[in-house]
């Protein structure tokens, strides 16, 4: 059963190290179950909330509910959870990650145990839920709503970023102050829940590990400028697990070190993802189609390889001023610098930080075409893609296209339509390369 | 013309009155949602204009700029801008109310820029520095407005505009009070029109009209007609009275609401603090919108009470017999809130109809059927 599903959804990967991810994912849920059994604290947790290192420093075992939703989709076992949430009154167009999460919680509550054969053993009941306003709105509302099924405390923090127009010198101080306060609120909550104080040295340690993992990840991506490309986007969608779900641990650092070595040797040996690289593509944005990752191999059958992407590794390493001596302030500074990395440039050029990033990638990675993925139920990563595409079009004439489906909900996906659209896109790439 | 007629006219011809003001030399500041303090705009002599869509006008141009899975209300607003219907704006201020408005603001700034374009960040949380942060954001907005207008903000003037906006709020609450009567002297549809009429004219002008209007309403002779169920309406941007009419034509009265074009927009006064920015930050941060987080304070019941206690007070004081939750499709925060509010109201014995709609009038037929079935169901109950 499992093998059959796997071939339906997953893609053939470019690197061997990426193959280790499957075990890391299993381990997320296994660790959570073990921790529960040992009486350790387990928390529902939102990816990219900038609080990872705090959670790790407090020895709380995270259950990334979004990842679980993606996992269900990759296993093509999402229907029962989606439908359950819809029965409970949640809209069919609500974030499908949230629907899967809520549907899962609802079923687990009703059954009094984990739903039968849930992927990777299912998510155990958490001791708490940690929401955040980073990336999108559903990320704090979802856990608020989950209160219907779980009588556990929840805590959400704001994660703020100034708009591109803002004069950073005017707003920097109060943005960082607020962010710091929000982290402190979270820490106070976690201290109350765990009955122990945060150890600052330990927090510095997890921060160092987090930074090191993200630095290595960045270096790996820099290696991918090589022609032919040593690691494709489908690998990225696996290996991001280390950076996001193991951030602040040695596991992530070790994993990226190993991956770095592999990618580096591929570059040295001139080994590419496909033998003949006709077109180098940029995955311009949007969550991956977890249900249909093989689509990347389909592109490859036309000689088109996705060499870099604008999702999950949303920022490059930043330098927090050395006078910041407090680890919590450090985290707030780091978040601010990450989010405003391309603001100055954008103000001078396109007026849009993401466009700046894409332009830079197009240049560095010798990109021939850009593909966006619109997810019908994810506003945060979808709304604005057309706009970005329009703005990009003012600076480059490479072909671009937007595929539409959802990150998990298959009802929004049509294979025939995608194939037709991809065919047209490949034609455009070929026409341009002949010019 | 009576104030009733004048308000009806302003609503019906919106934004004609705003255009006239523009021709008279006034500067117009367009803004979204309930988070941009009109007091600040008024203190700069700008006419605050609440941006709205037009459900009667299909979205025919926005697709080239914004995805179809974005909030249809937001798309409709932008479609109006693309058609040139908002070409009278001098300033455009978008609060970060939700993902869609945030994304839309950038699209708007690029494609329909006006003289002053600003995004106001609004915290989603309410504690741990949120108020101070929001105050800083408001101060920054003021600073940008000063640069743009070339005028310094006069604090005394800001205090004055706060007092005046509070007066407006008091008049509106007064009107809502009158709706406690059975039957109410003002229908829900009329109330909405009166509210929307006020969202594009200077506050002093509106206060004058309202003062007169309240008297006119008080003197209305309300005939005792057959008892109709009294409904509560919850949702976001209902800025066209057609839907409310439909509900009332199904044999009900909409007597109370929690809409961002209704009570949510004016219910609480701005406290008159010594630093006016402090009062503004507190008041606007606490607008009860699903886009903001209420920290969980205890088990489920306690949590629901802390989030929806004010709704509970509304439905009991206005003697409500049923509630309609009107969710705009693709509005994640509302869609996550709806089922909880439904649970809460149901526990209070209030039947609830939860509708999801796409902010267009093409679905009226379907809506009517569902509303009528609901009304039939509750008429047996009340
Ligand atoms: S709306 Fe998008 S970004 Fe937000 S939780 Fe859902 S999938 Fe993630
Ligand atoms: S209806 Fe929802 S998505 Fe639309 S503007 Fe309002 S809060 Fe935002």
XYZ file of N, CA and C in Angstrom, chain B residues 71-232:
486
model
N -9.595 37.200 -0.810
C -10.880 37.665 -0.292
C -11.654 38.455 -1.353
N -12.868 38.019 -1.671
C -13.629 38.679 -2.736
C -13.999 40.129 -2.415
N -14.087 40.442 -1.152
C -14.352 41.835 -0.779
C -13.152 42.695 -1.175
N -11.971 42.229 -0.799
C -10.753 42.968 -1.126
C -10.601 43.091 -2.643
N -10.905 42.025 -3.340
C -10.799 42.047 -4.803
C -11.773 43.048 -5.399
N -12.950 43.078 -4.831
C -13.948 44.010 -5.345
C -13.500 45.459 -5.122
N -12.934 45.716 -3.957
C -12.430 47.075 -3.682
C -11.397 47.475 -4.726
N -10.485 46.556 -4.978
C -9.421 46.881 -5.910
C -9.957 47.019 -7.334
N -10.954 46.225 -7.641
C -11.570 46.341 -8.960
C -12.153 47.744 -9.154
N -12.734 48.256 -8.086
C -13.264 49.619 -8.144
C -12.135 50.614 -8.412
N -11.014 50.370 -7.761
C -9.879 51.277 -7.961
C -9.388 51.199 -9.407
N -9.326 49.966 -9.937
C -8.847 49.803 -11.307
C -9.750 50.516 -12.295
N -11.037 50.541 -11.969
C -11.982 51.189 -12.881
C -11.974 52.710 -12.744
N -11.140 53.185 -11.872
C -11.057 54.633 -11.708
C -12.086 55.193 -10.745
N -12.820 54.317 -10.091
C -13.851 54.823 -9.186
C -13.294 55.403 -7.892
N -12.003 55.196 -7.664
C -11.387 55.786 -6.476
C -10.324 56.801 -6.857
N -10.492 57.389 -8.037
C -9.454 58.307 -8.480
C -9.458 59.628 -7.711
N -10.393 59.776 -6.799
C -10.424 61.017 -6.021
C -9.559 60.941 -4.762
N -8.941 59.777 -4.534
C -8.151 59.629 -3.305
C -6.836 60.397 -3.386
N -6.488 61.028 -2.272
C -5.172 61.662 -2.163
C -4.243 60.797 -1.334
N -4.850 60.090 -0.389
C -4.047 59.220 0.473
C -4.700 57.853 0.509
N -3.867 56.835 0.672
C -4.375 55.469 0.790
C -3.651 54.817 1.963
N -4.417 54.443 2.961
C -3.809 53.867 4.157
C -4.414 52.491 4.409
N -3.577 51.486 4.334
C -4.051 50.123 4.559
C -3.518 49.644 5.897
N -4.381 49.159 6.765
C -3.854 48.551 7.984
C -3.504 47.104 7.662
N -2.594 46.529 8.419
C -2.320 45.114 8.206
C -3.412 44.330 8.946
N -4.605 44.295 8.372
C -5.680 43.594 9.074
C -5.549 42.103 8.871
N -5.241 41.712 7.646
C -5.145 40.285 7.364
C -4.162 40.091 6.219
N -3.845 38.857 5.925
C -2.890 38.567 4.851
C -3.308 39.225 3.543
N -4.604 39.116 3.241
C -5.050 39.623 1.950
C -4.900 41.132 1.848
N -5.317 41.840 2.873
C -5.192 43.295 2.816
C -3.716 43.697 2.764
N -2.894 42.957 3.469
C -1.460 43.228 3.434
C -0.921 43.064 2.006
N -1.259 41.938 1.386
C -0.766 41.702 0.026
C -1.374 42.710 -0.946
N -2.664 42.945 -0.764
C -3.352 43.856 -1.679
C -2.739 45.250 -1.609
N -2.343 45.668 -0.427
C -1.845 47.039 -0.323
C -0.638 47.235 -1.232
N 0.239 46.238 -1.276
C 1.404 46.389 -2.150
C 0.990 46.431 -3.625
N 0.012 45.624 -3.963
C -0.488 45.609 -5.351
C -1.073 46.985 -5.686
N -1.798 47.505 -4.736
C -2.445 48.810 -4.915
C -1.386 49.912 -5.048
N -0.405 49.896 -4.137
C 0.646 50.928 -4.166
C 1.333 50.965 -5.530
N 1.524 49.783 -6.118
C 2.235 49.736 -7.398
C 1.364 50.108 -8.582
N 0.111 49.702 -8.500
C -0.700 49.845 -9.713
C -1.666 51.009 -9.683
N -2.039 51.455 -8.524
C -2.905 52.626 -8.414
C -2.390 53.553 -7.327
N -1.111 53.932 -7.442
C -0.559 54.749 -6.360
C -1.256 56.104 -6.296
N -1.408 56.609 -5.100
C -1.922 57.970 -4.949
C -0.795 58.799 -4.337
N -1.127 59.992 -3.922
C -0.046 60.858 -3.471
C 0.610 60.347 -2.180
N -0.193 59.789 -1.277
C 0.344 59.268 -0.014
C -0.080 57.819 0.149
N 0.877 56.900 0.232
C 0.559 55.471 0.365
C 1.216 54.931 1.621
N 0.427 54.298 2.472
C 0.994 53.881 3.755
C 0.388 52.571 4.236
N 1.239 51.725 4.796
C 0.733 50.508 5.429
C 0.953 50.624 6.930
N -0.135 50.491 7.665
C -0.077 50.595 9.125
C -0.063 49.187 9.701
N 0.991 48.870 10.411
C 1.052 47.536 11.009
C 0.169 47.509 12.254
N -0.601 46.448 12.396
C -1.480 46.337 13.562
C -1.176 45.004 14.235
N -0.784 45.030 15.502
C -0.470 43.754 16.155
C -1.670 42.823 16.157
N -1.386 41.536 16.093
C -2.475 40.564 16.212
C -2.718 40.229 17.674
N -1.699 40.467 18.488
C -1.825 40.161 19.912
C -2.190 41.454 20.640
N -2.579 41.300 21.892
C -2.981 42.502 22.614
C -2.145 42.751 23.855
N -1.242 41.843 24.135
C -0.491 42.039 25.359
C 0.996 42.070 25.059
N 1.753 42.194 26.143
C 3.202 42.163 26.030
C 3.738 43.160 25.010
N 3.482 44.421 25.255
C 4.055 45.445 24.406
C 3.246 45.775 23.167
N 2.106 45.114 22.974
C 1.328 45.337 21.751
C 0.828 46.792 21.673
N 0.334 47.278 22.807
C -0.217 48.636 22.775
C 0.883 49.660 22.503
N 2.012 49.467 23.132
C 3.110 50.396 22.932
C 3.580 50.347 21.468
N 3.632 49.150 20.938
C 4.054 48.999 19.541
C 3.076 49.714 18.621
N 1.799 49.499 18.879
C 0.800 50.107 17.987
C 0.862 51.634 18.097
N 1.134 52.088 19.320
C 1.257 53.531 19.489
C 2.432 54.055 18.658
N 3.514 53.320 18.641
C 4.657 53.735 17.831
C 4.292 53.736 16.355
N 3.525 52.745 15.935
C 3.098 52.708 14.533
C 2.220 53.920 14.215
N 1.361 54.273 15.145
C 0.505 55.443 14.923
C 1.350 56.714 14.888
N 2.330 56.788 15.784
C 3.215 57.953 15.755
C 3.964 58.044 14.431
N 4.339 56.885 13.929
C 5.057 56.882 12.653
C 4.128 57.316 11.512
N 2.884 56.872 11.585
C 1.902 57.322 10.587
C 1.774 58.847 10.636
N 1.687 59.373 11.851
C 1.568 60.827 12.009
C 2.783 61.522 11.388
N 3.946 60.977 11.677
C 5.171 61.583 11.152
C 5.130 61.611 9.610
N 4.711 60.502 9.025
C 4.648 60.436 7.560
C 3.600 61.413 7.030
N 2.491 61.515 7.735
C 1.453 62.450 7.296
C 1.949 63.896 7.412
N 2.716 64.162 8.449
C 3.272 65.515 8.613
C 4.177 65.857 7.439
N 4.999 64.888 7.084
C 5.908 65.131 5.957
C 5.130 65.379 4.676
N 4.100 64.587 4.497
C 3.324 64.686 3.255
C 2.512 65.992 3.190
N 1.865 66.333 4.295
C 1.013 67.537 4.275
C 1.820 68.809 4.513
N 3.035 68.635 5.062
C 3.815 69.820 5.401
C 3.268 70.535 6.626
N 2.404 69.831 7.360
C 1.807 70.455 8.553
C 2.106 69.612 9.779
N 2.359 70.260 10.880
C 2.556 69.544 12.146
C 1.194 69.163 12.721
N 1.151 68.025 13.352
C -0.101 67.653 14.014
C -0.267 68.516 15.261
N -1.436 69.135 15.400
C -1.705 69.939 16.585
C -2.463 69.051 17.574
N -1.837 68.801 18.706
C -2.436 67.868 19.660
C -3.828 68.298 20.112
N -3.981 69.598 20.292
C -5.288 70.087 20.731
C -6.355 69.739 19.686
N -5.944 69.830 18.453
C -6.884 69.511 17.368
C -7.233 68.017 17.382
N -6.237 67.209 17.669
C -6.478 65.771 17.732
C -7.461 65.458 18.873
N -7.269 66.147 19.988
C -8.207 65.941 21.108
C -9.622 66.297 20.670
N -9.697 67.358 19.902
C -10.998 67.824 19.425
C -11.638 66.779 18.483
N -10.849 66.243 17.561
C -11.425 65.258 16.635
C -11.812 63.981 17.390
N -11.082 63.668 18.434
C -11.444 62.493 19.248
C -12.800 62.734 19.905
N -12.939 63.949 20.479
C -14.229 64.247 21.124
C -15.369 64.150 20.123
N -15.115 64.672 18.938
C -16.176 64.674 17.932
C -16.509 63.251 17.457
N -15.489 62.444 17.247
C -15.754 61.060 16.828
C -16.469 60.305 17.945
N -16.128 60.609 19.175
C -16.846 59.970 20.286
C -18.310 60.404 20.299
N -18.536 61.648 19.922
C -19.918 62.130 19.873
C -20.691 61.350 18.807
N -20.036 61.152 17.693
C -20.641 60.353 16.626
C -20.969 58.964 17.147
N -20.037 58.386 17.862
C -20.251 57.034 18.399
C -21.443 57.010 19.353
N -21.523 58.060 20.170
C -22.630 58.105 21.137
C -23.965 58.160 20.396
N -24.001 58.949 19.328
C -25.253 59.047 18.556
C -25.610 57.696 17.940
N -24.612 57.015 17.434
C -24.879 55.713 16.812
C -25.331 54.695 17.852
N -24.706 54.740 19.022
C -25.143 53.816 20.088
C -26.581 54.115 20.492
N -26.868 55.411 20.492
C -28.221 55.858 20.771
C -29.231 55.214 19.805
N -28.862 55.234 18.546
C -29.729 54.622 17.528
C -29.873 53.120 17.762
N -28.753 52.502 18.100
C -28.797 51.064 18.346
C -29.691 50.774 19.556
N -29.637 51.660 20.557
C -30.514 51.516 21.727
C -31.978 51.461 21.294
N -32.303 52.366 20.362
C -33.700 52.434 19.925
C -34.142 51.123 19.269
N -33.184 50.402 18.770
C -33.533 49.144 18.100
C -33.865 48.038 19.104
N -33.731 48.353 20.376
C -34.147 47.366 21.379
C -35.667 47.239 21.421
N -36.342 48.315 20.923
C -37.811 48.271 20.903
C -38.288 47.182 19.946
N -39.524 46.759 20.196
C -40.064 45.741 19.296
C -41.415 46.194 18.777
N -41.607 46.394 17.519
C -40.582 46.315 16.476
C -39.637 47.516 16.528
N -38.446 47.345 16.018
C -37.485 48.454 16.055
C -37.899 49.576 15.101
N -37.660 50.826 15.472
C -38.041 51.927 14.592
C -37.125 52.059 13.372
N -35.994 51.417 13.410
C -35.068 51.446 12.255
C -34.778 50.005 11.870
N -34.917 49.701 10.634
C -34.612 48.336 10.200
C -33.095 48.158 10.155
N -32.665 46.914 10.103
C -31.233 46.642 10.011
C -30.651 47.178 8.711
N -31.429 47.074 7.641
C -30.941 47.543 6.342
C -30.761 49.059 6.364
N -31.737 49.747 6.935
C -31.632 51.212 6.990
C -30.439 51.622 7.851
N -30.281 50.923 8.957
C -29.160 51.248 9.860
C -27.830 51.113 9.131
N -27.720 50.040 8.367
C -26.469 49.824 7.641
C -26.227 50.962 6.647
N -27.284 51.385 5.978
C -27.138 52.468 5.005
C -26.702 53.760 5.698
N -27.283 54.005 6.852
C -26.917 55.214 7.592
C -25.437 55.151 7.997
N -25.010 53.974 8.413
C -23.607 53.813 8.809
C -22.676 54.026 7.618
N -23.006 53.371 6.517
C -22.127 53.465 5.345
C -22.106 54.899 4.805
N -23.244 55.570 4.879
C -23.296 56.971 4.429
C -22.278 57.805 5.183
N -22.059 57.453 6.447
C -21.143 58.253 7.263
C -19.678 57.937 7.021
N -19.412 56.936 6.204
C -18.031 56.491 6.053
C -17.295 57.163 4.897
N -17.752 58.320 4.486
C -17.035 59.005 3.404
C -17.242 60.505 3.444
N -17.754 60.969 4.579
C -17.962 62.416 4.699
C -17.285 62.896 5.984
N -16.995 64.178 6.091
C -16.308 64.649 7.294
C -17.147 64.367 8.549
N -16.486 64.067 9.632
C -17.196 63.694 10.862
C -18.176 64.799 11.322
N -17.777 66.087 11.296
C -18.735 67.111 11.753
C -20.036 67.091 10.944
N -19.897 66.891 9.652
C -21.084 66.858 8.786
C -21.982 65.675 9.170
N -21.347 64.560 9.452
C -22.100 63.354 9.805
C -22.774 63.517 11.168
N -22.046 64.119 12.083
C -22.608 64.327 13.422
C -23.871 65.194 13.331
N -23.813 66.227 12.514
C -25.007 67.066 12.345
C -26.181 66.282 11.795
N -25.891 65.502 10.756
C -26.965 64.699 10.157
C -27.533 63.704 11.157
N -26.632 63.064 11.889
C -27.079 62.044 12.838
C -27.932 62.637 13.955
N -27.517 63.813 14.426
C -28.262 64.447 15.517
C -29.718 64.625 15.094
N -29.862 65.110 13.886
C -31.210 65.335 13.355
C -31.921 63.997 13.132
N -31.163 63.064 12.595
C -31.725 61.755 12.255
C -32.254 61.033 13.500
N -31.508 61.122 14.582
C -31.947 60.455 15.822
C -33.315 61.006 16.228
N -33.469 62.315 16.121
C -34.762 62.911 16.482
C -35.862 62.390 15.557
N -35.536 62.329 14.278
C -36.539 61.839 13.318
C -36.950 60.393 13.646
N -35.969 59.610 14.003
C -36.283 58.208 14.317
C -37.139 58.123 15.574
N -36.761 58.948 16.565
C -37.528 58.926 17.819
C -38.988 59.273 17.589
N -39.201 60.171 16.629
C -40.580 60.610 16.431
C -41.363 59.696 15.482
N -40.667 58.671 15.004
C -41.389 57.767 14.100
C -42.497 57.063 14.851
N -43.606 56.925 14.176
C -44.674 56.171 14.813
C -44.500 54.716 14.438
N -44.214 53.926 15.405
C -44.005 52.521 15.074
C -45.290 51.751 15.299
N -45.789 51.266 14.201
C -47.029 50.503 14.313
C -46.700 49.119 14.827
N -47.560 48.661 15.655
C -47.328 47.321 16.160
C -47.751 46.322 15.093
N -46.779 45.676 14.545
C -47.114 44.674 13.536
C -46.775 43.291 14.086
N -47.152 42.317 13.305
C -46.982 40.949 13.801
C -45.534 40.690 14.232
N -45.413 39.920 15.229
C -44.108 39.654 15.816
C -43.191 38.938 14.825
N -42.018 39.513 14.642
C -41.049 38.851 13.774
C -39.838 38.464 14.610
N -39.147 37.420 14.226
C -37.940 37.077 14.981
C -36.902 38.195 14.866
N -36.204 38.396 15.963
C -35.173 39.445 16.019
C -33.816 38.782 15.844
N -33.078 39.251 14.855
C -31.829 38.566 14.519
C -30.595 39.394 14.824
N -29.525 38.653 15.017
C -28.197 39.234 15.208
C -27.363 38.812 13.998
